[in-house]
Coordinates of C-alpha atoms in Angstrom, one line a residue:
Chain A
X1 CA 10.1 13.6 5.7
X2 CA 10.7 13.0 2.0
X3 CA 10.7 15.4 -0.9
X4 CA 7.6 13.9 -2.3
X5 CA 5.8 14.8 0.9
X6 CA 6.0 18.5 -0.1
X7 CA 4.3 17.8 -3.4
X8 CA 1.5 16.1 -1.7
X9 CA 1.2 18.9 0.8
X10 CA 0.4 22.0 -1.3
X11 CA 0.3 24.5 1.6
X12 CA 3.7 23.3 2.9
X13 CA 5.1 23.5 -0.7
X14 CA 3.8 27.1 -1.2
X15 CA 5.4 28.1 2.1
X16 CA 8.7 26.5 1.0
X17 CA 8.5 28.0 -2.4
X18 CA 8.0 31.5 -1.0
X19 CA 11.0 31.1 1.2
X20 CA 13.0 29.8 -1.7
X21 CA 12.0 32.8 -3.9
X22 CA 13.0 35.1 -1.1
X23 CA 16.5 33.5 -1.1
X24 CA 16.7 34.1 -4.9
X25 CA 15.8 37.7 -4.4
X26 CA 18.2 38.3 -1.5
X27 CA 21.2 36.2 -2.3
X28 CA 21.3 35.2 -6.0
X29 CA 23.3 38.2 -7.1
X30 CA 25.8 37.9 -4.2
X31 CA 26.2 34.2 -4.9
X32 CA 26.7 34.8 -8.6
X33 CA 29.4 37.4 -7.7
X34 CA 31.1 34.9 -5.3
X35 CA 30.9 32.2 -7.9
X36 CA 32.3 34.4 -10.6
X37 CA 35.1 35.6 -8.4
X38 CA 35.9 32.0 -7.5
X39 CA 36.0 30.5 -11.0
X40 CA 36.6 33.6 -13.2
X41 CA 34.1 32.3 -15.7
X42 CA 30.6 33.8 -16.0
X43 CA 29.1 30.8 -17.7
X44 CA 30.4 28.4 -15.1
X45 CA 29.4 30.9 -12.4
X46 CA 25.9 30.8 -13.8
X47 CA 25.9 27.0 -13.7
X48 CA 27.2 26.9 -10.2
X49 CA 24.5 29.3 -8.9
X50 CA 21.8 27.3 -10.6
X51 CA 23.2 24.0 -9.2
X52 CA 23.4 25.7 -5.8
X53 CA 19.8 26.7 -5.8
X54 CA 18.8 23.3 -7.2
X55 CA 20.5 21.5 -4.3
X56 CA 19.1 24.0 -1.9
X57 CA 15.5 23.4 -3.0
X58 CA 16.0 19.6 -2.8
X59 CA 17.5 19.8 0.7
X60 CA 15.7 22.7 2.3
X61 CA 14.6 20.4 5.1
X62 CA 18.1 20.1 6.3
X63 CA 18.3 23.8 7.1
X64 CA 17.0 24.1 10.6
X65 CA 17.8 27.8 11.2
X66 CA 16.6 30.0 8.3
X67 CA 18.8 32.9 9.5
X68 CA 21.8 30.7 8.4
X69 CA 20.5 30.5 4.8
X70 CA 23.2 32.8 3.3
X71 CA 26.1 30.8 4.9
X72 CA 24.3 27.6 4.0
X73 CA 23.9 28.6 0.4
X74 CA 27.6 29.7 0.2
X75 CA 28.6 26.3 1.6
X76 CA 26.6 24.6 -1.1
X77 CA 28.2 26.9 -3.7
X78 CA 31.7 26.0 -2.4
X79 CA 30.8 22.4 -2.7
X80 CA 29.6 22.8 -6.3
X81 CA 32.7 24.9 -7.1
X82 CA 35.0 22.2 -5.7
X83 CA 33.3 19.5 -7.7
X84 CA 33.4 21.7 -10.9
X85 CA 37.1 22.3 -10.4
X86 CA 37.8 18.6 -10.0
X87 CA 35.9 17.8 -13.2
X88 CA 37.7 20.6 -15.0
X89 CA 41.1 19.3 -13.9
X90 CA 40.1 15.8 -15.0
X91 CA 38.9 17.0 -18.3
X92 CA 42.0 19.1 -18.8
X93 CA 44.3 16.2 -18.0
X94 CA 42.4 13.9 -20.4
X95 CA 42.5 16.6 -23.1
X96 CA 46.2 17.2 -22.7
X97 CA 46.9 13.5 -22.8
X98 CA 45.1 13.2 -26.1
X99 CA 46.8 16.3 -27.5
X100 CA 50.2 15.0 -26.4
X101 CA 49.5 11.7 -28.2
X102 CA 48.2 13.2 -31.4
X103 CA 50.1 16.4 -31.8
X104 CA 52.5 17.3 -29.0
X105 CA 52.2 20.9 -27.9
X106 CA 49.2 21.7 -30.1
X107 CA 46.9 22.0 -27.1
X108 CA 48.9 24.9 -25.9
X109 CA 48.6 26.9 -29.1
X110 CA 45.5 28.7 -27.7
X111 CA 46.9 31.6 -25.7
X112 CA 45.1 31.7 -22.3
X113 CA 46.0 35.4 -22.2
X114 CA 43.5 36.0 -25.0
X115 CA 40.7 34.8 -22.7
X116 CA 42.2 36.4 -19.6
X117 CA 42.5 39.8 -21.3
X118 CA 38.8 40.1 -21.3
X119 CA 38.6 39.9 -17.6
X120 CA 39.3 42.7 -15.2
X121 CA 42.7 43.0 -13.6
X122 CA 41.3 42.1 -10.2
X123 CA 39.8 38.9 -11.6
X124 CA 43.1 38.0 -13.3
X125 CA 44.9 38.4 -10.0
X126 CA 42.2 36.3 -8.2
X127 CA 42.6 33.6 -10.8
X128 CA 46.3 33.3 -9.8
X129 CA 45.5 33.1 -6.1
X130 CA 45.8 29.8 -4.3
X131 CA 42.3 28.5 -3.4
X132 CA 43.2 28.4 0.3
X133 CA 43.5 32.2 0.3
X134 CA 41.0 32.9 -2.4
X135 CA 38.1 31.2 -0.7
X136 CA 38.6 32.8 2.7
X137 CA 39.1 36.2 1.0
X138 CA 36.0 36.0 -1.1
X139 CA 33.7 34.6 1.6
X140 CA 34.5 37.7 3.7
X141 CA 34.7 40.3 1.0
X142 CA 32.0 39.1 -1.5
X143 CA 30.0 36.7 0.6
X144 CA 29.7 39.2 3.4
X145 CA 30.7 36.8 6.2
X146 CA 32.6 38.0 9.2
X147 CA 35.9 36.5 9.8
X148 CA 34.5 34.5 12.7
X149 CA 31.6 33.2 10.5
X150 CA 34.1 32.3 7.7
X151 CA 36.2 30.5 10.3
X152 CA 33.2 28.6 11.5
X153 CA 32.0 27.7 8.0
X154 CA 35.5 26.5 7.0
X155 CA 36.1 24.9 10.3
X156 CA 39.3 26.9 10.7
X157 CA 40.7 28.8 13.6
X158 CA 40.1 32.6 13.5
X159 CA 43.8 33.2 13.4
X160 CA 44.2 31.1 10.2
X161 CA 41.4 33.0 8.5
X162 CA 43.0 36.3 9.4
X163 CA 46.3 35.1 8.2
X164 CA 44.9 33.9 4.9
X165 CA 43.1 37.2 4.5
X166 CA 46.3 39.1 5.0
X167 CA 48.2 36.9 2.6
X168 CA 45.5 37.1 0.0
X169 CA 45.3 40.9 0.3
X170 CA 49.1 41.3 0.1
X171 CA 49.4 38.9 -2.9
X172 CA 46.6 40.6 -4.8
X173 CA 48.1 44.0 -4.2
X174 CA 51.4 42.8 -5.5
X175 CA 49.9 41.3 -8.7
X176 CA 47.7 44.4 -9.3
X177 CA 50.7 46.6 -9.1
X178 CA 53.0 44.3 -11.0
X179 CA 51.0 41.8 -13.0
X180 CA 54.0 39.8 -14.1
X181 CA 55.4 39.3 -10.6
X182 CA 55.9 35.8 -9.4
X183 CA 53.7 34.5 -6.6
X184 CA 55.0 35.2 -3.1
X185 CA 56.3 32.2 -1.4
X186 CA 53.7 30.9 1.1
X187 CA 56.2 30.0 3.7
X188 CA 54.6 29.4 7.0
X189 CA 55.3 32.4 9.0
X190 CA 52.5 31.7 11.4
X191 CA 52.1 28.6 13.4
X192 CA 48.3 28.7 13.2
X193 CA 48.0 28.6 9.4
X194 CA 46.4 25.3 8.5
X195 CA 48.8 24.7 5.7
X196 CA 48.1 23.4 2.2
X197 CA 45.0 21.5 3.1
X198 CA 42.2 22.8 0.9
X199 CA 38.9 23.2 2.6
X200 CA 36.2 24.5 0.4
X201 CA 33.1 23.4 1.9
X202 CA 33.0 19.8 2.7
X203 CA 30.3 20.7 5.3
X204 CA 27.9 21.7 2.5
Chain B
X1 CA 60.3 50.8 16.6
X2 CA 62.7 48.8 14.5
X3 CA 62.0 47.4 11.0
X4 CA 60.8 44.0 12.3
X5 CA 58.4 45.6 14.8
X6 CA 57.0 47.7 12.0
X7 CA 56.5 44.7 9.8
X8 CA 54.8 42.9 12.6
X9 CA 52.5 45.8 13.2
X10 CA 51.7 46.0 9.4
X11 CA 50.8 42.4 9.4
X12 CA 48.6 42.8 12.5
X13 CA 46.9 45.8 10.9
X14 CA 46.3 43.8 7.7
X15 CA 44.7 41.1 9.7
X16 CA 42.7 43.4 12.0
X17 CA 41.3 45.4 9.1
X18 CA 39.0 42.5 8.3
X19 CA 37.6 42.3 11.8
X20 CA 34.5 44.2 13.0
X21 CA 35.2 47.6 14.5
X22 CA 34.3 46.4 18.0
X23 CA 36.4 43.3 17.9
X24 CA 38.9 43.1 20.8
X25 CA 41.7 42.2 18.5
X26 CA 41.1 45.1 16.3
X27 CA 40.9 47.5 19.2
X28 CA 44.2 46.1 20.5
X29 CA 45.8 46.8 17.1
X30 CA 44.3 50.3 17.1
X31 CA 46.0 50.9 20.4
X32 CA 49.3 49.8 18.9
X33 CA 48.8 52.1 16.0
X34 CA 48.3 55.1 18.3
X35 CA 51.6 54.4 19.9
X36 CA 53.5 53.7 16.7
X37 CA 53.3 57.2 15.2
X38 CA 52.1 58.8 11.9
X39 CA 53.4 56.2 9.5
X40 CA 51.1 53.6 11.2
X41 CA 48.1 55.8 11.2
X42 CA 48.6 56.6 7.5
X43 CA 49.1 52.9 6.7
X44 CA 45.9 52.0 8.6
X45 CA 43.9 54.7 6.8
X46 CA 45.2 53.5 3.4
X47 CA 44.4 50.0 4.4
X48 CA 40.8 50.9 5.3
X49 CA 40.4 52.8 2.0
X50 CA 41.9 50.0 0.0
X51 CA 39.7 47.4 1.8
X52 CA 36.5 49.3 1.1
X53 CA 37.5 49.9 -2.5
X54 CA 38.5 46.3 -3.0
X55 CA 35.3 45.1 -1.5
X56 CA 33.2 47.3 -3.8
X57 CA 35.2 46.3 -6.8
X58 CA 34.9 42.6 -5.9
X59 CA 31.2 42.8 -5.5
X60 CA 30.7 44.7 -8.7
X61 CA 29.7 41.6 -10.7
X62 CA 26.5 42.1 -12.6
X63 CA 24.4 39.0 -12.6
X64 CA 23.4 37.6 -16.0
X65 CA 20.1 38.5 -17.5
X66 CA 17.3 36.1 -16.5
X67 CA 19.2 34.5 -13.7
X68 CA 16.5 35.2 -11.2
X69 CA 13.8 33.8 -13.5
X70 CA 15.8 30.6 -14.1
X71 CA 16.3 30.2 -10.4
X72 CA 12.7 30.8 -9.6
X73 CA 11.7 28.1 -12.1
X74 CA 13.7 25.5 -10.3
X75 CA 11.0 24.3 -7.8
X76 CA 8.5 23.7 -10.6
X77 CA 11.1 21.9 -12.8
X78 CA 12.2 19.7 -10.0
X79 CA 8.7 18.9 -8.9
X80 CA 7.6 18.3 -12.5
X81 CA 10.4 15.9 -12.9
X82 CA 9.4 14.2 -9.7
X83 CA 5.8 14.0 -10.8
X84 CA 6.9 12.5 -14.1
X85 CA 8.7 9.9 -12.2
X86 CA 5.6 8.6 -10.5
X87 CA 3.4 8.4 -13.5
X88 CA 6.1 6.5 -15.2
X89 CA 5.9 3.9 -12.4
X90 CA 2.1 3.8 -12.8
X91 CA 2.5 3.5 -16.6
X92 CA 4.9 0.6 -16.2
X93 CA 2.4 -1.1 -13.8
X94 CA -0.4 -0.4 -16.2
X95 CA 1.6 -1.7 -19.2
X96 CA 2.4 -4.9 -17.2
X97 CA -1.2 -5.3 -16.3
X98 CA -2.3 -4.8 -19.9
X99 CA 0.3 -7.3 -21.1
X100 CA -1.0 -9.8 -18.6
X101 CA -4.6 -9.2 -19.8
X102 CA -3.5 -9.6 -23.4
X103 CA -1.7 -12.8 -22.5
X104 CA -4.7 -14.1 -20.7
X105 CA -6.9 -13.2 -23.6
X106 CA -4.6 -15.0 -26.0
X107 CA -4.5 -18.1 -23.8
X108 CA -8.3 -18.0 -23.6
X109 CA -8.6 -17.6 -27.3
X110 CA -6.2 -20.5 -27.8
X111 CA -8.2 -22.6 -25.5
X112 CA -11.4 -21.7 -27.3
X113 CA -9.9 -22.2 -30.7
X114 CA -8.8 -25.7 -29.8
X115 CA -11.1 -28.3 -31.5
X116 CA -13.9 -29.4 -29.2
X117 CA -14.1 -33.1 -28.5
X118 CA -16.1 -35.3 -30.8
X119 CA -18.9 -35.6 -28.2
X120 CA -19.1 -31.8 -27.8
X121 CA -19.2 -31.3 -31.5
X122 CA -21.9 -33.9 -32.1
X123 CA -24.0 -32.6 -29.2
X124 CA -23.7 -29.1 -30.5
X125 CA -25.1 -29.8 -33.9
X126 CA -27.7 -32.0 -32.4
X127 CA -28.9 -29.2 -30.2
X128 CA -29.0 -26.8 -33.1
X129 CA -30.9 -29.2 -35.3
X130 CA -33.6 -30.0 -32.6
X131 CA -34.1 -26.3 -31.9
X132 CA -34.6 -25.7 -35.6
X133 CA -36.8 -28.7 -36.2
X134 CA -39.3 -27.6 -33.5
X135 CA -39.6 -24.1 -34.9
X136 CA -41.3 -25.7 -37.9
X137 CA -39.6 -23.4 -40.4
X138 CA -41.1 -22.7 -43.8
X139 CA -39.8 -24.6 -46.8
X140 CA -38.4 -22.6 -49.7
X141 CA -39.0 -25.4 -52.1
X142 CA -41.8 -28.0 -51.7
X143 CA -41.5 -31.0 -53.9
X144 CA -41.0 -34.7 -53.7
X145 CA -38.4 -34.6 -56.4
X146 CA -35.0 -34.9 -54.8
X147 CA -33.2 -33.7 -57.9
X148 CA -35.3 -30.5 -58.0
X149 CA -34.7 -29.8 -54.3
X150 CA -31.0 -30.4 -54.8
X151 CA -30.9 -28.0 -57.8
X152 CA -32.7 -25.3 -55.9
X153 CA -30.5 -25.5 -52.8
X154 CA -27.2 -26.2 -54.4
X155 CA -26.3 -22.6 -55.4
X156 CA -26.4 -21.6 -51.7
X157 CA -23.9 -24.2 -50.3
X158 CA -20.3 -25.1 -51.1
X159 CA -20.7 -28.9 -50.7
X160 CA -22.6 -31.3 -52.9
X161 CA -26.2 -31.7 -51.8
X162 CA -27.2 -35.3 -51.5
X163 CA -30.9 -36.0 -51.4
X164 CA -31.4 -39.7 -51.6
X165 CA -34.5 -41.3 -53.2
X166 CA -36.2 -43.5 -50.6
X167 CA -39.0 -45.5 -52.0
X168 CA -39.9 -46.9 -48.7
X169 CA -40.7 -45.5 -45.3
X170 CA -39.9 -41.9 -46.0
X171 CA -41.0 -39.5 -48.7
X172 CA -39.6 -36.1 -49.4
X173 CA -41.7 -33.0 -48.8
X174 CA -39.3 -30.2 -49.7
X175 CA -36.3 -28.3 -48.5
X176 CA -34.7 -25.0 -47.7
X177 CA -31.4 -23.4 -46.7
X178 CA -30.8 -22.5 -43.1
X179 CA -27.8 -21.6 -41.0
X180 CA -26.1 -23.1 -37.9
X181 CA -23.5 -20.8 -36.4
X182 CA -23.4 -18.9 -39.7
X183 CA -22.6 -22.1 -41.6
X184 CA -25.0 -23.0 -44.5
X185 CA -27.1 -26.0 -43.9
X186 CA -29.2 -27.9 -46.5
X187 CA -32.4 -28.8 -44.9
X188 CA -34.9 -31.4 -46.2
X189 CA -38.1 -32.5 -44.7
X190 CA -39.5 -36.0 -44.9
X191 CA -42.7 -37.7 -44.2
X192 CA -43.1 -41.1 -42.8
X193 CA -45.9 -43.1 -44.3
X194 CA -49.2 -41.3 -45.4
X195 CA -50.0 -37.7 -45.7
X196 CA -50.4 -37.1 -42.0
X197 CA -47.4 -39.2 -41.1
X198 CA -44.7 -38.0 -38.9
X199 CA -42.4 -35.4 -40.2
X200 CA -38.6 -35.9 -40.0
X201 CA -35.9 -33.3 -40.7
X202 CA -32.5 -34.0 -42.2
X203 CA -29.8 -31.4 -42.0
X204 CA -26.8 -31.7 -44.3
X205 CA -23.6 -29.6 -43.8
X206 CA -19.8 -29.6 -44.1
X207 CA -18.5 -31.8 -41.3
X208 CA -15.4 -29.6 -41.0
X209 CA -17.6 -26.5 -40.2
X210 CA -18.5 -28.2 -36.9
X211 CA -15.2 -30.0 -36.2
X212 CA -16.7 -33.3 -37.0
X213 CA -14.7 -36.2 -38.6
X214 CA -15.5 -37.0 -42.2
X215 CA -16.6 -40.6 -41.6
X216 CA -18.4 -41.9 -38.6
X217 CA -21.3 -44.2 -38.1
X218 CA -24.7 -42.9 -36.9
X219 CA -24.8 -42.1 -33.2
X220 CA -27.8 -41.4 -31.1
X221 CA -27.6 -38.1 -29.2
X222 CA -30.0 -37.1 -26.5
X223 CA -30.9 -33.4 -26.6
X224 CA -32.2 -32.0 -23.3
X225 CA -35.4 -30.0 -23.3
X226 CA -35.3 -26.2 -23.8
X227 CA -38.3 -24.7 -22.0
X228 CA -40.5 -22.9 -24.5
X229 CA -38.6 -24.1 -27.5
X230 CA -38.1 -27.8 -27.7
X231 CA -38.8 -30.9 -25.7
X232 CA -36.1 -33.5 -24.8
X233 CA -35.4 -35.4 -27.9
X234 CA -33.1 -37.9 -29.5
X235 CA -31.4 -37.5 -32.9
X236 CA -29.1 -39.3 -35.2
X237 CA -25.8 -37.8 -36.3
X238 CA -23.4 -39.3 -38.8
X239 CA -21.0 -38.2 -41.5
X240 CA -20.1 -39.5 -45.0
X241 CA -17.3 -37.9 -46.9
X242 CA -17.1 -34.2 -46.4
X243 CA -20.7 -33.9 -45.2
X244 CA -22.3 -34.7 -41.9
X245 CA -26.0 -35.2 -41.3
X246 CA -28.4 -34.8 -38.5
X247 CA -31.8 -36.6 -38.6
X248 CA -34.5 -35.3 -36.2
X249 CA -37.6 -37.4 -36.0
X250 CA -40.9 -36.1 -34.9
X251 CA -40.8 -38.5 -32.0
X252 CA -38.1 -40.8 -30.8
X253 CA -35.8 -42.0 -33.5
X254 CA -37.4 -45.3 -34.7
X255 CA -35.3 -48.4 -34.5
X256 CA -35.1 -48.3 -38.2
X257 CA -33.4 -45.0 -38.0
X258 CA -30.0 -46.3 -38.6
X259 CA -31.1 -48.0 -41.8
X260 CA -32.8 -44.8 -42.9
X261 CA -29.6 -42.9 -42.2
X262 CA -27.8 -45.4 -44.3
X263 CA -29.8 -44.2 -47.3
X264 CA -28.0 -40.9 -47.1
X265 CA -24.5 -42.4 -47.3

């Protein structure tokens, strides 16, 4: 079945559109919250959510079980987030290279704290959090997934998810109490932690 | 319970707090808490409170205005873009087809604009002349004076009208201006012999108007019959200088036709 088939089948399209709009009503706010907590940037979060729903509309046929829609949408969002972060890192690297060539150090004159000061303390702490912990923590606390569901979505053992939740919580608590504290060393105290491999939604 | 055991239980509590209430692992930790004393129960209660507060705080992210409307518009935007894609293909196909038609039309026009062969050109003027001759058109000037006929017709044509004086065989009756394919023609009518003699027509025109060469000897051209207009006939066609001539005799061109034609040269 191709996407064009929907257009040529108005009844089918209406049905799909109604489903899509129900997703917007039910999940858009939560997805925006998750996107914002992931990237700490409202504009980028807005773009991520729009890209998520755009991809969702185009690939609705791939979702066999509609009850999985929330997790599926979050998987698309994580995929979009990962891509956005890659692009941002590339852009930043290119920008810094130019700044170094033209006027060494000038690129750092803009104090990131000015931007950060406008965010809430919790978001500032989240921004400092390693993506491995942040994604798990947000999927459960903002996305509303159970730890088992998050483990399934991220293709991680439940123990790893619980361990990352625990570390994220402890790290956030530390930064909220002492914002200038250095990150806790993420030494592997548990054998079942998947380590530094970043899995953000390759299954999207 | 020593310090290490306490730390292990704290970690277990922090992991279990994320699990559903009926999860076996959480129930197991709850059992350990009961056996660990007040400090563990207090820590667990604080954990539960913090967890709930953190969750509420994390979820307190107001969505931007108009987000839902923008998202709801996605299907129509995507489909519109998809629809635009197809008409574009159709438009390309139509443009190519139109280009082919234009090309074909240009080729056809070029073929048509190419000069017809001498035989075709001569046949064409012969056909036109025979058709006109048998319609017995009215003369606009009736006189046997060639100079008078020439002076009356000359203002209507761009070539020099040549009306020869023939003191034998043919005598001038008059003339008029007609048109073949929108080109002006100087027409003169001649009579053979006496008053009731046979009438002959001579058509003079610019040879170039009909793609005829400027100098060729008289040729006899057979014109097929056109039902209701003209019978099968034979005419003489020739040219001299910039002008060409067609002579249509009432009957078959007499053997002396060539010499008659010579008078016009």
